[in-house]
Amino acid sequence: MKVRLLSYTPDAERLIAAAAKNCYSAVGVDDIWEGLDEEKTQSFLQMLAGIGHESPIEHASFSFAIEGVSRSLLAQITRHRIASYSVQSQRYVREKGFEYIVPPEIARIPAAKEAFVRAMQDDQRTYEELTGILQQQHLQRLLAAGIPEKKARSQAEKQAIEDARYVLPNACATRIVLTMNARSLQHFFRLRCCNRAQWEIRALAEQMYQLVYAVAPTLFSKSGPPCVDGACTEGKMNCGQAAQVRAHYLALRGQNQEE
């Protein structure tokens, strides 16, 4: 898995503070902006977090390049609907020798890994076989319709892989460009950084968290799983490891338990 913060709202924390302060101020936005130094910005963001005024943080957005994740993860992450996704297409990109993600528990057991790799190889062979059969049928039909050969071959391949992709596994690797606003990210972190989240999306969420915390530490000072800065919200389904999770996230923030 490779995650990179491609772009984010410049001066995001100051922007959020100015937008929120505008709700309570009689002066113009220019004056509000000029009056916000780093200390006042941090103080105002902390106040917003304390009173639960979340709508102003939607003004800041963060864009990520995500590579080396599975289609299984894609199915999970797109359930977070207040976001923008651009995903590598299996309709237009032929999966020649497709890469795949091996779950750690499968990789840990030699017999399980051997069976898994064999299944991936079988999927690849079937995909290529189906692509070849469909492509030949489409090519003959397009040529018979008078389509020039070069164009016909291109169209035939595209039409073939559109159907052949149905045999590709959830393990198949993909690439995503993802943009979320800060409020959506905070919600994402609360759910997906939790120990009860599925392992792959939890690993992704933690990397994303580290990237945004590095550029907007006050904004994301209370982000992460709920148990880090409060009580676990999982009830009887809790992992029983709140202390360890809390220590882990405080370490990511460069803090310690006494702070």
Coordinates of C-alpha atoms in Angstrom, one line a residue:
M1 CA 0.0 0.0 0.0
K2 CA 1.2 3.5 -0.9
V3 CA -0.6 6.6 0.2
R4 CA 0.4 10.2 -0.7
L5 CA -1.2 13.5 0.2
L6 CA -1.4 15.1 -3.2
S7 CA -3.0 18.4 -2.3
Y8 CA -4.9 20.1 0.5
T9 CA -6.5 23.5 1.2
P10 CA -3.7 26.0 1.9
D11 CA -3.8 27.5 5.4
A12 CA -6.7 25.1 6.1
E13 CA -6.8 25.8 9.9
R14 CA -6.9 29.5 9.5
L15 CA -9.6 29.2 6.8
I16 CA -11.8 27.1 9.1
A17 CA -11.3 29.5 12.0
A18 CA -12.2 32.5 9.8
A19 CA -15.3 30.8 8.4
A20 CA -16.5 29.9 11.9
K21 CA -15.7 33.3 13.4
N22 CA -17.7 34.9 10.6
C23 CA -20.8 33.3 12.1
Y24 CA -20.3 35.3 15.4
S25 CA -18.6 38.5 14.2
A26 CA -20.0 41.9 13.2
V27 CA -16.8 42.8 11.3
G28 CA -16.0 41.8 7.7
V29 CA -14.2 38.6 6.6
D30 CA -11.0 40.5 5.6
D31 CA -10.7 41.9 9.1
I32 CA -11.4 38.5 10.6
W33 CA -8.7 36.9 8.4
E34 CA -6.1 39.5 9.2
G35 CA -6.8 39.2 13.0
L36 CA -6.2 35.4 13.1
D37 CA -2.6 34.6 14.0
E38 CA -1.5 31.1 14.7
E39 CA -2.3 31.2 18.4
K40 CA -5.8 32.6 17.9
T41 CA -6.4 30.1 15.1
Q42 CA -5.5 27.2 17.3
S43 CA -7.6 28.5 20.2
F44 CA -10.6 29.0 18.0
L45 CA -10.4 25.5 16.5
Q46 CA -10.1 24.0 19.9
M47 CA -13.2 25.9 21.0
L48 CA -15.1 24.6 17.9
A49 CA -14.1 21.0 18.7
G50 CA -15.3 21.6 22.3
I51 CA -18.8 22.8 21.4
G52 CA -19.2 20.4 18.5
H53 CA -19.5 23.1 15.8
E54 CA -18.4 20.9 12.8
S55 CA -19.8 22.5 9.7
P56 CA -17.0 25.1 9.3
I57 CA -14.4 22.3 8.9
E58 CA -16.0 21.3 5.6
H59 CA -14.3 24.3 4.0
A60 CA -11.0 22.4 4.1
S61 CA -10.4 19.4 1.8
F62 CA -7.6 16.9 1.3
S63 CA -6.7 14.8 -1.8
F64 CA -4.8 11.5 -1.6
A65 CA -3.2 9.2 -4.2
I66 CA -3.8 5.6 -3.0
E67 CA -2.1 2.6 -4.7
G68 CA -1.7 -1.1 -3.9
V69 CA -5.1 -1.6 -2.4
S70 CA -7.7 -4.2 -3.2
R71 CA -11.1 -4.0 -4.9
S72 CA -12.4 -5.3 -1.6
L73 CA -11.2 -2.1 0.0
L74 CA -12.7 -0.1 -2.8
A75 CA -16.1 -1.5 -2.0
Q76 CA -15.8 -0.5 1.6
I77 CA -14.4 3.0 1.2
T78 CA -17.0 4.1 -1.4
R79 CA -19.6 3.7 1.3
H80 CA -18.2 7.0 2.6
R81 CA -20.4 9.1 0.3
I82 CA -19.3 12.6 1.0
A83 CA -16.1 12.3 -1.0
S84 CA -14.8 12.2 -4.6
Y85 CA -13.3 9.1 -6.1
S86 CA -11.4 8.5 -9.3
V87 CA -10.6 4.8 -9.7
Q88 CA -8.5 2.9 -12.3
S89 CA -11.1 1.4 -14.7
Q90 CA -11.2 -2.3 -15.5
R91 CA -13.4 -1.4 -18.5
Y92 CA -10.6 0.6 -20.2
V93 CA -7.4 -0.9 -18.6
R94 CA -6.6 -4.5 -19.5
E95 CA -5.5 -6.5 -16.5
K96 CA -2.4 -8.2 -18.0
G97 CA -0.6 -10.0 -15.1
F98 CA -2.8 -8.2 -12.6
E99 CA -1.4 -7.4 -9.2
Y100 CA -3.2 -8.6 -6.1
I101 CA -3.3 -8.1 -2.4
V102 CA -2.6 -11.0 -0.1
P103 CA -4.3 -10.8 3.3
P104 CA -1.7 -11.1 6.1
E105 CA -3.4 -14.1 7.7
I106 CA -3.3 -15.9 4.4
A107 CA 0.4 -14.9 3.8
R108 CA 1.3 -16.2 7.3
I109 CA 0.2 -19.8 6.5
P110 CA 2.2 -21.4 3.7
A111 CA -0.6 -23.8 2.6
A112 CA -3.1 -21.0 2.6
K113 CA -0.8 -18.7 0.6
E114 CA -0.1 -21.4 -1.9
A115 CA -3.8 -22.0 -2.5
F116 CA -4.5 -18.3 -2.7
V117 CA -1.7 -17.7 -5.3
R118 CA -3.0 -20.6 -7.3
A119 CA -6.5 -19.1 -7.4
M120 CA -5.0 -15.8 -8.6
Q121 CA -3.1 -17.6 -11.4
D122 CA -6.3 -19.4 -12.4
D123 CA -8.2 -16.1 -12.5
Q124 CA -5.6 -14.6 -14.7
R125 CA -5.7 -17.5 -17.1
T126 CA -9.5 -17.5 -17.3
Y127 CA -9.5 -13.7 -17.8
E128 CA -7.1 -13.9 -20.7
E129 CA -9.0 -16.9 -22.2
L130 CA -12.3 -15.0 -22.0
T131 CA -10.8 -11.8 -23.4
G132 CA -9.4 -13.7 -26.3
I133 CA -12.7 -15.5 -27.2
L134 CA -14.8 -12.3 -26.8
Q135 CA -12.3 -10.1 -28.6
Q136 CA -12.2 -12.4 -31.7
Q137 CA -16.1 -12.5 -31.8
H138 CA -16.3 -8.7 -31.5
L139 CA -13.6 -8.2 -34.1
Q140 CA -15.4 -10.3 -36.7
R141 CA -18.6 -8.5 -36.1
L142 CA -17.0 -5.0 -36.3
L143 CA -15.1 -5.9 -39.5
A144 CA -18.2 -7.2 -41.1
A145 CA -19.9 -3.9 -40.3
G146 CA -17.2 -2.1 -42.3
I147 CA -15.2 -0.7 -39.3
P148 CA -11.5 -0.2 -40.3
E149 CA -9.3 -2.9 -38.9
K150 CA -7.2 -0.8 -36.5
K151 CA -10.3 0.8 -35.0
A152 CA -12.1 -2.5 -34.9
R153 CA -9.3 -4.2 -33.0
S154 CA -9.3 -1.4 -30.4
Q155 CA -13.1 -1.5 -30.0
A156 CA -13.1 -5.3 -29.8
E157 CA -10.5 -5.4 -27.0
K158 CA -12.4 -2.7 -25.0
Q159 CA -15.7 -4.6 -25.4
A160 CA -14.0 -7.9 -24.5
I161 CA -12.4 -6.8 -21.2
E162 CA -15.6 -5.1 -20.2
D163 CA -17.2 -8.5 -19.7
A164 CA -14.1 -10.6 -19.0
R165 CA -13.4 -8.4 -15.9
Y166 CA -16.3 -10.2 -14.1
V167 CA -13.9 -13.1 -13.3
L168 CA -11.4 -10.8 -11.6
P169 CA -11.1 -11.3 -7.8
N170 CA -11.7 -8.8 -4.9
A171 CA -8.0 -9.2 -4.3
C172 CA -7.2 -7.4 -7.6
A173 CA -5.2 -4.3 -6.9
T174 CA -6.4 -0.8 -7.9
R175 CA -5.5 2.8 -7.7
I176 CA -7.7 5.6 -6.3
V177 CA -7.5 9.4 -6.2
L178 CA -9.6 10.4 -3.2
T179 CA -10.7 13.8 -2.0
M180 CA -12.6 14.4 1.3
N181 CA -13.4 17.4 3.3
A182 CA -12.1 17.6 6.9
R183 CA -15.4 16.8 8.5
S184 CA -15.8 13.6 6.3
L185 CA -12.2 12.7 7.2
Q186 CA -12.9 12.9 10.9
H187 CA -15.9 10.7 10.5
F188 CA -13.8 8.3 8.4
F189 CA -11.1 8.1 11.0
R190 CA -13.6 7.5 13.8
L191 CA -14.9 4.4 12.0
R192 CA -11.9 3.1 10.1
C193 CA -9.1 3.6 12.6
C194 CA -10.9 1.5 15.1
N195 CA -9.5 -1.9 16.0
R196 CA -12.7 -3.5 14.8
A197 CA -12.4 -2.1 11.3
Q198 CA -11.2 -4.5 8.6
W199 CA -7.4 -4.7 8.5
E200 CA -6.8 -3.2 5.0
I201 CA -9.0 -0.1 5.4
R202 CA -7.7 0.4 8.9
A203 CA -4.1 0.4 7.6
L204 CA -5.2 2.9 4.9
A205 CA -7.0 5.1 7.4
E206 CA -4.0 5.2 9.7
Q207 CA -1.7 6.3 6.9
M208 CA -4.1 9.0 5.8
Y209 CA -4.4 10.2 9.4
Q210 CA -0.7 10.6 9.8
L211 CA -0.5 12.6 6.6
V212 CA -3.2 15.1 7.5
Y213 CA -2.1 15.4 11.1
A214 CA 1.3 16.4 9.9
V215 CA -0.1 19.4 8.0
A216 CA -3.1 20.3 10.2
P217 CA -2.4 19.1 13.8
T218 CA -4.9 21.3 15.6
L219 CA -7.7 20.4 13.2
F220 CA -7.1 16.7 13.6
S221 CA -6.0 16.8 17.3
K222 CA -9.1 14.8 18.4
S223 CA -9.3 12.5 15.4
G224 CA -8.8 8.8 15.3
P225 CA -10.8 6.1 17.0
P226 CA -13.2 7.4 19.6
C227 CA -11.4 5.6 22.5
V228 CA -8.3 7.8 22.0
D229 CA -9.9 11.0 23.4
G230 CA -13.0 9.5 25.1
A231 CA -14.9 6.3 25.7
C232 CA -15.2 3.4 23.3
T233 CA -18.4 3.5 21.3
E234 CA -18.5 -0.2 20.4
G235 CA -20.3 -1.3 23.5
K236 CA -20.1 -5.1 24.1
M237 CA -18.4 -5.4 20.7
N238 CA -15.3 -3.5 21.9
C239 CA -11.8 -4.9 21.2
G240 CA -10.8 -4.7 24.9
Q241 CA -7.6 -2.9 23.9
A242 CA -8.5 0.8 24.4
A243 CA -5.4 1.5 26.4
Q244 CA -3.1 0.1 23.8
V245 CA -5.0 2.0 21.0
R246 CA -4.8 5.2 22.9
A247 CA -1.1 4.9 23.5
H248 CA -0.5 4.1 19.8
Y249 CA -2.4 7.2 18.6
L250 CA -0.8 9.5 21.2
A251 CA 2.6 8.2 20.0
L252 CA 1.6 9.0 16.4
R253 CA 0.8 12.6 17.5
G254 CA 4.1 12.9 19.4
Q255 CA 2.3 13.0 22.7
N256 CA 2.4 10.8 25.8
Q257 CA -0.2 9.5 28.2
E258 CA 0.4 12.3 30.8
E259 CA -0.2 15.2 28.3

